[in-house]
Tab-separated table of C-alpha atoms in Angstrom:
chain	number	residue	atom	x	y	z
A	1	MET	CA	-52.859	3.779	2.786
A	2	ASN	CA	-49.480	2.134	3.352
A	3	GLU	CA	-47.900	5.570	3.579
A	4	LEU	CA	-50.331	6.550	6.332
A	5	ILE	CA	-49.599	3.458	8.409
A	6	PHE	CA	-45.902	3.961	7.811
A	7	GLN	CA	-45.999	7.599	8.936
A	8	GLU	CA	-48.045	6.613	11.984
A	9	ARG	CA	-45.357	4.140	12.999
A	10	ILE	CA	-42.700	6.816	12.556
A	11	ASP	CA	-44.702	9.372	14.529
A	12	SER	CA	-45.186	6.977	17.413
A	13	GLU	CA	-41.393	6.406	17.555
A	14	ARG	CA	-41.545	2.774	16.449
A	15	LYS	CA	-38.547	1.562	14.464
A	16	ILE	CA	-38.859	0.423	10.856
A	17	GLU	CA	-37.317	-3.004	10.246
A	18	PRO	CA	-35.948	-4.456	6.968
A	19	LYS	CA	-39.024	-6.532	6.082
A	20	ASP	CA	-41.530	-3.747	6.803
A	21	TRP	CA	-43.171	-1.815	4.001
A	22	MET	CA	-41.491	1.538	3.379
A	23	PRO	CA	-41.839	4.265	0.721
A	24	ASP	CA	-39.327	3.969	-2.127
A	25	ASP	CA	-37.918	7.370	-1.324
A	26	TYR	CA	-37.355	6.400	2.314
A	27	ARG	CA	-35.367	3.378	1.137
A	28	LYS	CA	-33.415	5.466	-1.385
A	29	HIS	CA	-32.652	8.168	1.144
A	30	LEU	CA	-31.378	5.577	3.619
A	31	ILE	CA	-29.229	3.774	1.058
A	32	ARG	CA	-27.653	7.065	0.046
A	33	GLN	CA	-27.076	8.257	3.602
A	34	ILE	CA	-25.887	4.965	5.118
A	35	SER	CA	-23.597	4.102	2.211
A	36	GLN	CA	-22.070	7.573	2.301
A	37	HIS	CA	-21.522	7.071	6.009
A	38	ALA	CA	-19.947	3.623	5.438
A	39	HIS	CA	-17.666	4.883	2.668
A	40	SER	CA	-16.573	7.749	4.940
A	41	GLU	CA	-15.471	5.327	7.641
A	42	VAL	CA	-13.488	3.294	5.137
A	43	ILE	CA	-11.918	6.182	3.192
A	44	GLY	CA	-11.270	7.839	6.565
A	45	MET	CA	-8.675	5.168	7.306
A	46	GLN	CA	-6.351	6.638	4.685
A	47	PRO	CA	-5.392	10.035	6.144
A	48	GLU	CA	-4.608	8.381	9.487
A	49	GLY	CA	-3.040	5.263	7.991
A	50	ASN	CA	-0.572	7.718	6.498
A	51	TRP	CA	0.909	8.296	9.987
A	52	ILE	CA	0.977	4.789	11.473
A	53	SER	CA	4.566	4.128	10.441
A	54	ARG	CA	5.653	7.575	11.640
A	55	ALA	CA	3.878	7.719	15.004
A	56	PRO	CA	6.178	9.381	17.577
A	57	SER	CA	6.044	6.531	20.123
A	58	LEU	CA	5.063	2.886	20.403
A	59	ARG	CA	2.070	3.927	22.545
A	60	ALA	CA	0.921	6.402	19.898
A	61	LYS	CA	1.396	3.804	17.186
A	62	MET	CA	-0.627	1.108	18.946
A	63	ILE	CA	-3.434	3.586	19.640
A	64	LEU	CA	-3.534	4.804	16.049
A	65	LEU	CA	-3.592	1.222	14.752
A	66	ALA	CA	-6.493	0.375	17.046
A	67	LYS	CA	-8.347	3.485	15.947
A	68	VAL	CA	-7.908	2.775	12.245
A	69	GLN	CA	-9.037	-0.807	12.858
A	70	ASP	CA	-12.157	0.567	14.561
A	71	GLU	CA	-12.916	2.709	11.491
A	72	ALA	CA	-12.797	-0.429	9.349
A	73	GLY	CA	-15.185	-2.094	11.781
A	74	HIS	CA	-17.538	0.887	11.716
A	75	GLY	CA	-17.551	0.787	7.937
A	76	LEU	CA	-18.572	-2.874	8.100
A	77	TYR	CA	-21.396	-2.256	10.620
A	78	LEU	CA	-22.748	0.387	8.255
A	79	TYR	CA	-22.405	-1.718	5.091
A	80	SER	CA	-24.341	-4.431	6.959
A	81	ALA	CA	-27.124	-1.994	7.828
A	82	CYS	CA	-27.233	-0.768	4.241
A	83	GLU	CA	-27.428	-4.309	2.832
A	84	THR	CA	-30.645	-4.907	4.767
A	85	LEU	CA	-32.251	-2.400	2.369
A	86	GLY	CA	-31.708	-4.766	-0.550
A	87	ILE	CA	-28.412	-3.610	-2.037
A	88	SER	CA	-25.303	-5.814	-2.173
A	89	ARG	CA	-21.851	-4.999	-0.836
A	90	GLU	CA	-20.437	-5.328	-4.377
A	91	GLU	CA	-22.935	-2.772	-5.681
A	92	LEU	CA	-22.097	-0.371	-2.850
A	93	VAL	CA	-18.373	-0.560	-3.525
A	94	SER	CA	-18.939	-0.175	-7.241
A	95	GLN	CA	-21.040	2.971	-6.650
A	96	LEU	CA	-18.127	4.415	-4.688
A	97	HIS	CA	-15.672	3.579	-7.462
A	98	GLN	CA	-17.931	5.059	-10.120
A	99	GLU	CA	-18.351	8.186	-7.979
A	100	LYS	CA	-22.106	7.677	-7.801
A	101	ALA	CA	-21.825	7.471	-4.020
A	102	LYS	CA	-19.942	10.035	-1.988
A	103	TYR	CA	-18.010	10.049	1.264
A	104	SER	CA	-17.369	12.862	3.710
A	105	SER	CA	-15.316	15.617	2.080
A	106	ILE	CA	-13.203	16.044	5.191
A	107	PHE	CA	-11.094	13.060	4.121
A	108	ASN	CA	-10.049	14.850	0.947
A	109	TYR	CA	-7.709	17.054	2.962
A	110	PRO	CA	-4.109	15.921	3.461
A	111	THR	CA	-2.571	15.072	6.851
A	112	LEU	CA	0.639	17.086	6.912
A	113	SER	CA	1.959	16.694	10.456
A	114	TRP	CA	1.489	14.515	13.534
A	115	ALA	CA	-0.695	17.273	14.981
A	116	ASP	CA	-3.213	16.462	12.247
A	117	MET	CA	-3.813	13.120	14.002
A	118	GLY	CA	-4.799	15.194	17.009
A	119	ALA	CA	-7.013	17.532	15.003
A	120	ILE	CA	-8.768	14.659	13.230
A	121	GLY	CA	-9.527	12.776	16.436
A	122	TRP	CA	-10.617	15.860	18.334
A	123	LEU	CA	-12.518	17.747	15.613
A	124	VAL	CA	-13.426	15.302	12.858
A	125	ASP	CA	-14.375	12.457	15.190
A	126	GLY	CA	-15.880	15.007	17.549
A	127	ALA	CA	-18.155	16.299	14.800
A	128	ALA	CA	-18.946	12.752	13.704
A	129	ILE	CA	-19.928	11.851	17.272
A	130	VAL	CA	-22.377	14.764	17.535
A	131	ASN	CA	-24.008	13.541	14.340
A	132	GLN	CA	-23.944	9.871	15.341
A	133	VAL	CA	-25.320	10.411	18.831
A	134	SER	CA	-28.295	12.093	17.207
A	135	LEU	CA	-28.632	9.247	14.681
A	136	GLN	CA	-28.907	6.651	17.450
A	137	ARG	CA	-32.577	7.681	17.430
A	138	THR	CA	-32.997	7.331	13.664
A	139	SER	CA	-36.201	5.554	12.614
A	140	TYR	CA	-34.540	2.676	10.737
A	141	GLY	CA	-33.757	-0.136	13.189
A	142	PRO	CA	-30.535	-1.554	11.690
A	143	TYR	CA	-29.063	1.955	11.252
A	144	SER	CA	-29.985	2.919	14.794
A	145	ARG	CA	-28.397	-0.238	16.236
A	146	GLY	CA	-25.244	0.357	14.190
A	147	MET	CA	-25.029	3.908	15.517
A	148	ILE	CA	-25.380	2.753	19.113
A	149	LYS	CA	-22.508	0.312	18.645
A	150	ILE	CA	-20.359	2.917	16.903
A	151	CYS	CA	-20.964	5.605	19.520
A	152	LYS	CA	-19.822	3.237	22.269
A	153	GLU	CA	-16.508	2.772	20.498
A	154	GLU	CA	-16.009	6.241	19.122
A	155	SER	CA	-15.440	8.289	22.250
A	156	PHE	CA	-11.935	6.881	22.653
A	157	HIS	CA	-11.172	8.293	19.213
A	158	GLN	CA	-12.016	11.824	20.188
A	159	ARG	CA	-10.201	11.613	23.510
A	160	GLN	CA	-6.995	10.286	21.958
A	161	GLY	CA	-7.051	13.161	19.468
A	162	TYR	CA	-7.648	15.777	22.130
A	163	GLU	CA	-4.825	14.276	24.205
A	164	ILE	CA	-2.419	14.674	21.259
A	165	MET	CA	-3.499	18.312	20.798
A	166	ALA	CA	-3.222	19.060	24.520
A	167	GLU	CA	0.266	17.557	24.726
A	168	MET	CA	1.540	19.385	21.667
A	169	ALA	CA	-0.024	22.639	22.824
A	170	LYS	CA	2.025	22.507	26.036
A	171	GLY	CA	5.185	21.280	24.275
A	172	THR	CA	7.930	23.317	22.568
A	173	SER	CA	6.929	26.455	20.679
A	174	GLU	CA	7.350	24.507	17.443
A	175	GLN	CA	4.987	21.802	18.649
A	176	LYS	CA	2.427	24.352	19.766
A	177	GLU	CA	2.670	25.976	16.362
A	178	MET	CA	2.014	22.629	14.683
A	179	ALA	CA	-1.051	22.091	16.865
A	180	GLN	CA	-2.393	25.563	16.092
A	181	ASP	CA	-1.700	25.052	12.387
A	182	ALA	CA	-3.619	21.764	12.403
A	183	LEU	CA	-6.546	23.466	14.151
A	184	ASN	CA	-6.421	26.284	11.597
A	185	ARG	CA	-6.588	23.881	8.676
A	186	PHE	CA	-9.176	21.469	10.092
A	187	TRP	CA	-11.583	23.845	11.842
A	188	TRP	CA	-13.603	25.064	8.862
A	189	PRO	CA	-13.742	21.735	7.014
A	190	SER	CA	-14.856	20.129	10.313
A	191	ILE	CA	-17.814	22.429	10.863
A	192	MET	CA	-18.733	22.029	7.192
A	193	MET	CA	-18.988	18.260	7.795
A	194	PHE	CA	-22.543	18.900	8.992
A	195	GLY	CA	-23.463	19.929	5.461
A	196	PRO	CA	-25.102	23.031	3.966
A	197	HIS	CA	-27.354	25.369	5.953
A	198	ASP	CA	-30.861	23.988	6.510
A	199	ALA	CA	-32.264	26.524	4.053
A	200	ASP	CA	-29.958	25.160	1.338
A	201	SER	CA	-30.458	21.488	2.162
A	202	PRO	CA	-33.340	20.263	-0.004
A	203	ARG	CA	-33.535	16.768	1.474
A	204	THR	CA	-33.760	17.849	5.126
A	205	GLY	CA	-37.598	18.063	5.020
A	206	ASN	CA	-38.231	14.409	4.194
A	207	ALA	CA	-35.377	13.218	6.358
A	208	MET	CA	-36.910	14.983	9.370
A	209	LYS	CA	-40.472	13.919	8.565
A	210	TRP	CA	-39.373	10.280	8.354
A	211	LYS	CA	-37.128	10.741	11.389
A	212	ILE	CA	-34.113	9.456	9.494
A	213	LYS	CA	-32.405	12.583	10.812
A	214	ARG	CA	-33.447	13.799	14.252
A	215	GLN	CA	-31.710	17.182	14.187
A	216	THR	CA	-30.937	19.486	11.282
A	217	ASN	CA	-27.467	20.315	9.932
A	218	ASP	CA	-27.454	23.723	11.593
A	219	GLU	CA	-28.604	22.395	14.974
A	220	LEU	CA	-25.893	19.742	14.982
A	221	ARG	CA	-23.217	22.220	13.884
A	222	GLN	CA	-24.188	24.639	16.649
A	223	SER	CA	-24.067	21.880	19.236
A	224	PHE	CA	-20.552	20.864	18.110
A	225	ILE	CA	-19.254	24.434	18.170
A	226	ASP	CA	-20.726	25.089	21.617
A	227	LYS	CA	-18.934	22.016	22.998
A	228	THR	CA	-15.615	22.635	21.302
A	229	VAL	CA	-14.852	26.303	22.040
A	230	HIS	CA	-14.118	25.668	25.701
A	231	GLN	CA	-11.975	22.632	24.870
A	232	ALA	CA	-9.783	24.830	22.659
A	233	GLU	CA	-9.522	27.474	25.369
A	234	ILE	CA	-8.304	25.132	28.085
A	235	ILE	CA	-5.450	23.807	25.968
A	236	GLY	CA	-4.507	27.335	24.921
A	237	LEU	CA	-5.307	27.109	21.212
A	238	THR	CA	-7.290	29.649	19.203
A	239	ILE	CA	-10.172	28.738	16.924
A	240	PRO	CA	-9.514	30.567	13.622
A	241	ASP	CA	-12.780	32.523	13.508
A	242	SER	CA	-12.758	36.226	14.411
A	243	LYS	CA	-16.557	36.266	14.605
A	244	LEU	CA	-16.746	33.518	17.217
A	245	LYS	CA	-18.494	35.064	20.216
A	246	TRP	CA	-20.800	33.905	23.036
A	247	ASN	CA	-24.339	35.127	22.458
A	248	LYS	CA	-26.046	35.384	25.822
A	249	GLU	CA	-29.514	35.811	24.371
A	250	ARG	CA	-29.338	32.736	22.174
A	251	GLY	CA	-27.347	30.738	24.717
A	252	HIS	CA	-25.035	29.698	21.887
A	253	TYR	CA	-21.852	30.834	20.193
A	254	ASP	CA	-22.204	33.020	17.114
A	255	PHE	CA	-19.708	32.167	14.404
A	256	GLY	CA	-18.504	33.316	10.994
A	257	GLU	CA	-19.770	32.156	7.613
A	258	MET	CA	-18.233	29.094	6.028
A	259	ASP	CA	-16.680	29.116	2.578
A	260	TRP	CA	-19.335	27.234	0.643
A	261	ASP	CA	-17.528	27.626	-2.683
A	262	GLU	CA	-14.695	25.610	-1.212
A	263	PHE	CA	-17.157	23.093	0.236
A	264	TRP	CA	-18.867	22.408	-3.110
A	265	ASN	CA	-15.574	22.412	-4.909
A	266	VAL	CA	-14.313	19.575	-2.685
A	267	VAL	CA	-17.657	17.732	-2.778
A	268	ASN	CA	-17.515	17.862	-6.565
A	269	GLY	CA	-14.167	16.147	-6.693
A	270	ASN	CA	-11.673	19.003	-6.759
A	271	GLY	CA	-10.274	18.818	-3.220
A	272	PRO	CA	-6.567	18.310	-2.584
A	273	CYS	CA	-6.816	14.512	-2.197
A	274	ASN	CA	-10.040	13.324	-3.902
A	275	LYS	CA	-8.249	11.475	-6.670
A	276	GLN	CA	-5.597	9.998	-4.407
A	277	ARG	CA	-8.189	8.616	-1.931
A	278	LEU	CA	-10.329	6.985	-4.584
A	279	ASP	CA	-7.384	5.631	-6.584
A	280	HIS	CA	-5.971	4.075	-3.446
A	281	HIS	CA	-9.281	2.404	-2.619
A	282	LYS	CA	-9.606	1.008	-6.140
A	283	LYS	CA	-6.044	-0.261	-6.080
A	284	ALA	CA	-6.460	-1.973	-2.708
A	285	HIS	CA	-9.737	-3.507	-3.864
A	286	GLU	CA	-8.162	-4.770	-7.086
A	287	GLU	CA	-5.064	-6.100	-5.342
A	288	GLY	CA	-7.263	-8.012	-2.912
A	289	ARG	CA	-9.138	-9.758	-5.693
A	290	TRP	CA	-6.996	-12.886	-5.597
A	291	VAL	CA	-7.643	-13.226	-1.842
A	292	ARG	CA	-11.413	-13.112	-2.394
A	293	GLU	CA	-11.154	-15.615	-5.239
A	294	ALA	CA	-8.934	-17.952	-3.224
A	295	ALA	CA	-11.381	-17.837	-0.302
A	296	ILE	CA	-14.301	-18.800	-2.536
A	297	SER	CA	-12.356	-21.566	-4.211
A	298	TYR	CA	-11.224	-22.922	-0.800
A	299	ALA	CA	-14.809	-22.855	0.472
A	300	GLN	CA	-16.015	-24.778	-2.583
A	301	LYS	CA	-13.320	-27.441	-2.108
A	302	GLN	CA	-14.305	-27.850	1.540
A	303	LEU	CA	-17.918	-28.457	0.486
A	304	LYS	CA	-16.899	-31.263	-1.867
A	305	LYS	CA	-14.993	-33.146	0.829
B	1	MET	CA	-20.695	-15.118	-3.979
B	2	THR	CA	-24.063	-14.113	-5.344
B	3	GLY	CA	-27.044	-13.011	-3.288
B	4	ASN	CA	-26.825	-13.361	0.457
B	5	SER	CA	-25.155	-16.756	0.582
B	6	ASN	CA	-21.970	-15.348	2.094
B	7	ILE	CA	-23.629	-13.388	4.900
B	8	TRP	CA	-23.546	-14.925	8.378
B	9	GLU	CA	-25.447	-13.710	11.432
B	10	VAL	CA	-23.343	-13.413	14.575
B	11	PHE	CA	-24.475	-14.266	18.112
B	12	ILE	CA	-22.246	-13.524	21.068
B	13	GLN	CA	-22.271	-14.889	24.577
B	14	SER	CA	-20.860	-12.036	26.625
B	15	LYS	CA	-20.110	-14.114	29.712
B	16	ASN	CA	-20.090	-17.788	30.588
B	17	GLY	CA	-23.589	-18.798	31.665
B	18	LEU	CA	-25.491	-16.098	29.753
B	19	ALA	CA	-27.521	-16.556	26.571
B	20	HIS	CA	-26.048	-15.760	23.148
B	21	LYS	CA	-27.306	-12.452	21.799
B	22	HIS	CA	-27.486	-11.233	18.194
B	23	ALA	CA	-24.643	-8.791	17.460
B	24	GLY	CA	-24.825	-8.236	13.696
B	25	ASN	CA	-23.479	-10.016	10.646
B	26	VAL	CA	-20.311	-10.628	8.644
B	27	HIS	CA	-19.377	-11.678	5.125
B	28	ALA	CA	-17.386	-14.899	4.831
B	29	ASP	CA	-16.981	-17.751	2.373
B	30	ASP	CA	-16.758	-20.567	4.909
B	31	LYS	CA	-17.610	-21.179	8.554
B	32	GLU	CA	-14.096	-20.832	9.865
B	33	MET	CA	-13.659	-17.468	8.188
B	34	ALA	CA	-17.084	-16.435	9.488
B	35	LEU	CA	-15.988	-17.140	13.056
B	36	GLN	CA	-12.696	-15.324	12.639
B	37	ASN	CA	-14.309	-12.302	10.984
B	38	ALA	CA	-16.956	-12.198	13.712
B	39	ARG	CA	-14.235	-12.262	16.357
B	40	ASP	CA	-12.328	-9.416	14.671
B	41	LEU	CA	-15.413	-7.318	14.071
B	42	TYR	CA	-17.532	-7.814	17.188
B	43	THR	CA	-15.145	-8.670	20.027
B	44	ARG	CA	-12.350	-6.105	19.854
B	45	ARG	CA	-13.073	-5.085	23.451
B	46	ASN	CA	-13.607	-8.374	25.314
B	47	GLU	CA	-17.297	-8.445	24.412
B	48	GLY	CA	-17.510	-12.206	24.262
B	49	SER	CA	-16.616	-15.614	25.641
B	50	CYS	CA	-18.258	-17.595	22.831
B	51	ILE	CA	-19.477	-16.841	19.297
B	52	TRP	CA	-22.114	-18.563	17.135
B	53	VAL	CA	-22.360	-17.883	13.414
B	54	VAL	CA	-25.200	-19.049	11.196
B	55	LYS	CA	-25.864	-18.328	7.536
B	56	SER	CA	-28.412	-15.526	7.209
B	57	GLU	CA	-30.374	-17.511	4.643
B	58	HIS	CA	-31.081	-20.132	7.311
B	59	ILE	CA	-32.827	-17.652	9.609
B	60	VAL	CA	-36.618	-17.744	9.407
B	61	SER	CA	-38.374	-14.647	10.688
B	62	SER	CA	-41.975	-13.717	11.416
B	63	GLU	CA	-43.208	-10.452	9.922
B	64	SER	CA	-43.052	-7.539	12.311
B	65	GLU	CA	-45.904	-5.853	10.434
B	66	ASP	CA	-48.520	-8.491	11.254
B	67	GLY	CA	-46.996	-9.197	14.646
B	68	GLU	CA	-50.298	-8.628	16.384
B	69	ALA	CA	-52.133	-11.386	14.566
B	70	PHE	CA	-49.190	-13.754	14.831
B	71	PHE	CA	-48.925	-13.413	18.600
B	72	ASP	CA	-52.658	-13.130	19.198
B	73	PRO	CA	-53.234	-16.757	20.329
B	74	SER	CA	-51.379	-16.162	23.612
B	75	ASN	CA	-52.585	-12.661	24.423
B	76	ASP	CA	-55.823	-13.699	26.100
B	77	LYS	CA	-54.347	-16.349	28.394
B	78	MET	CA	-53.873	-14.246	31.493
B	79	TYR	CA	-53.865	-17.403	33.618
B	80	ARG	CA	-50.296	-17.988	32.433
B	81	HIS	CA	-49.152	-15.162	34.664
B	82	PRO	CA	-48.725	-15.670	38.414
B	83	THR	CA	-50.557	-12.408	39.162
B	84	PHE	CA	-53.776	-13.987	37.792
B	85	TYR	CA	-54.296	-16.071	40.935
B	86	THR	CA	-55.836	-15.046	44.253
B	87	MET	CA	-53.795	-16.141	47.234
B	88	PRO	CA	-55.321	-16.511	50.705
B	89	ASP	CA	-54.660	-13.582	53.054
B	90	GLY	CA	-51.522	-14.067	55.099
B	91	SER	CA	-49.913	-16.700	52.818
B	92	LYS	CA	-46.158	-16.182	52.344
B	93	HIS	CA	-43.283	-17.314	50.134
B	94	ILE	CA	-45.546	-18.129	47.186
């Protein structure tokens, strides 16, 4: 009975709020998806943080700092949304540390040159935006509101990345080479950010039925590719896919097959930076312990006054 | 730091003269930290001129599921709306 009323609410596009009844699996699916999203924002600060002290100008440095600060903020919006489902922040962080919760595999690739800051903003944030714009219409109220806030802030991220790529692409031949190299390395991992093909994505059915997801992995991927091809063309860079071709009948670009062995290999912990990213997070969390303890102790003293 | 006792709801007044509006929440151990965290998290782009923070546990909420019954007492009082009344033909500014 409850399930019927619940599904009726979903079907009539009404949002589900924290205190409403929801199926256990809906709650579980949301906790998994939102926490993975939150962890991605937070772990995503590392590859870019790597370049803050080596940014090529003060302008670039200030922008990168602001962007990384935004990622921290986005992580917090998402942890907040996730907590409304009845799980604590401590539990969420501990799931990440115990590798029970995942984060986006894209952040397990290293950032080797300044051009990678361009590629991440343009492609990685670009792909994230396509996904997040769609999720603004997700059925869970707190998640939807978080997405709306994040989307408002995120478009500067993609534009700053594209600006870096455009500038390097019209720079010296060495700079152009760096930009092309960054595109070559980040292209395939970026389009794999949308996840496996729909046919190989067992959870897509429920997620669509409950309107947690509003578009499937393949639909979102296609939409990102269609947007991005022209952007690469006008800055004179080449997307590293020989099968990429406009398909007039479909009204979309056709593209080559992704390397799913590599995808699963990185998801399962064997990417170039998996260990480094997680170790760094644990270390930062541990080294911040005394700050958390001092804050609690200070608060308790204030109460006694 | 157990349960929800360190979560604070954040309300932001975007411009002088407007009402405060719920923006989200923050974790903090005392009220000063709650205000500072709210500022850092929710007003990075001049979104506010004033912030309120209140512990989440102090918020009392009605249930959205039985909203209909809860709000029922006022639904049948159409005479609370100005459109309920018949005005004489030709009357103005009322």
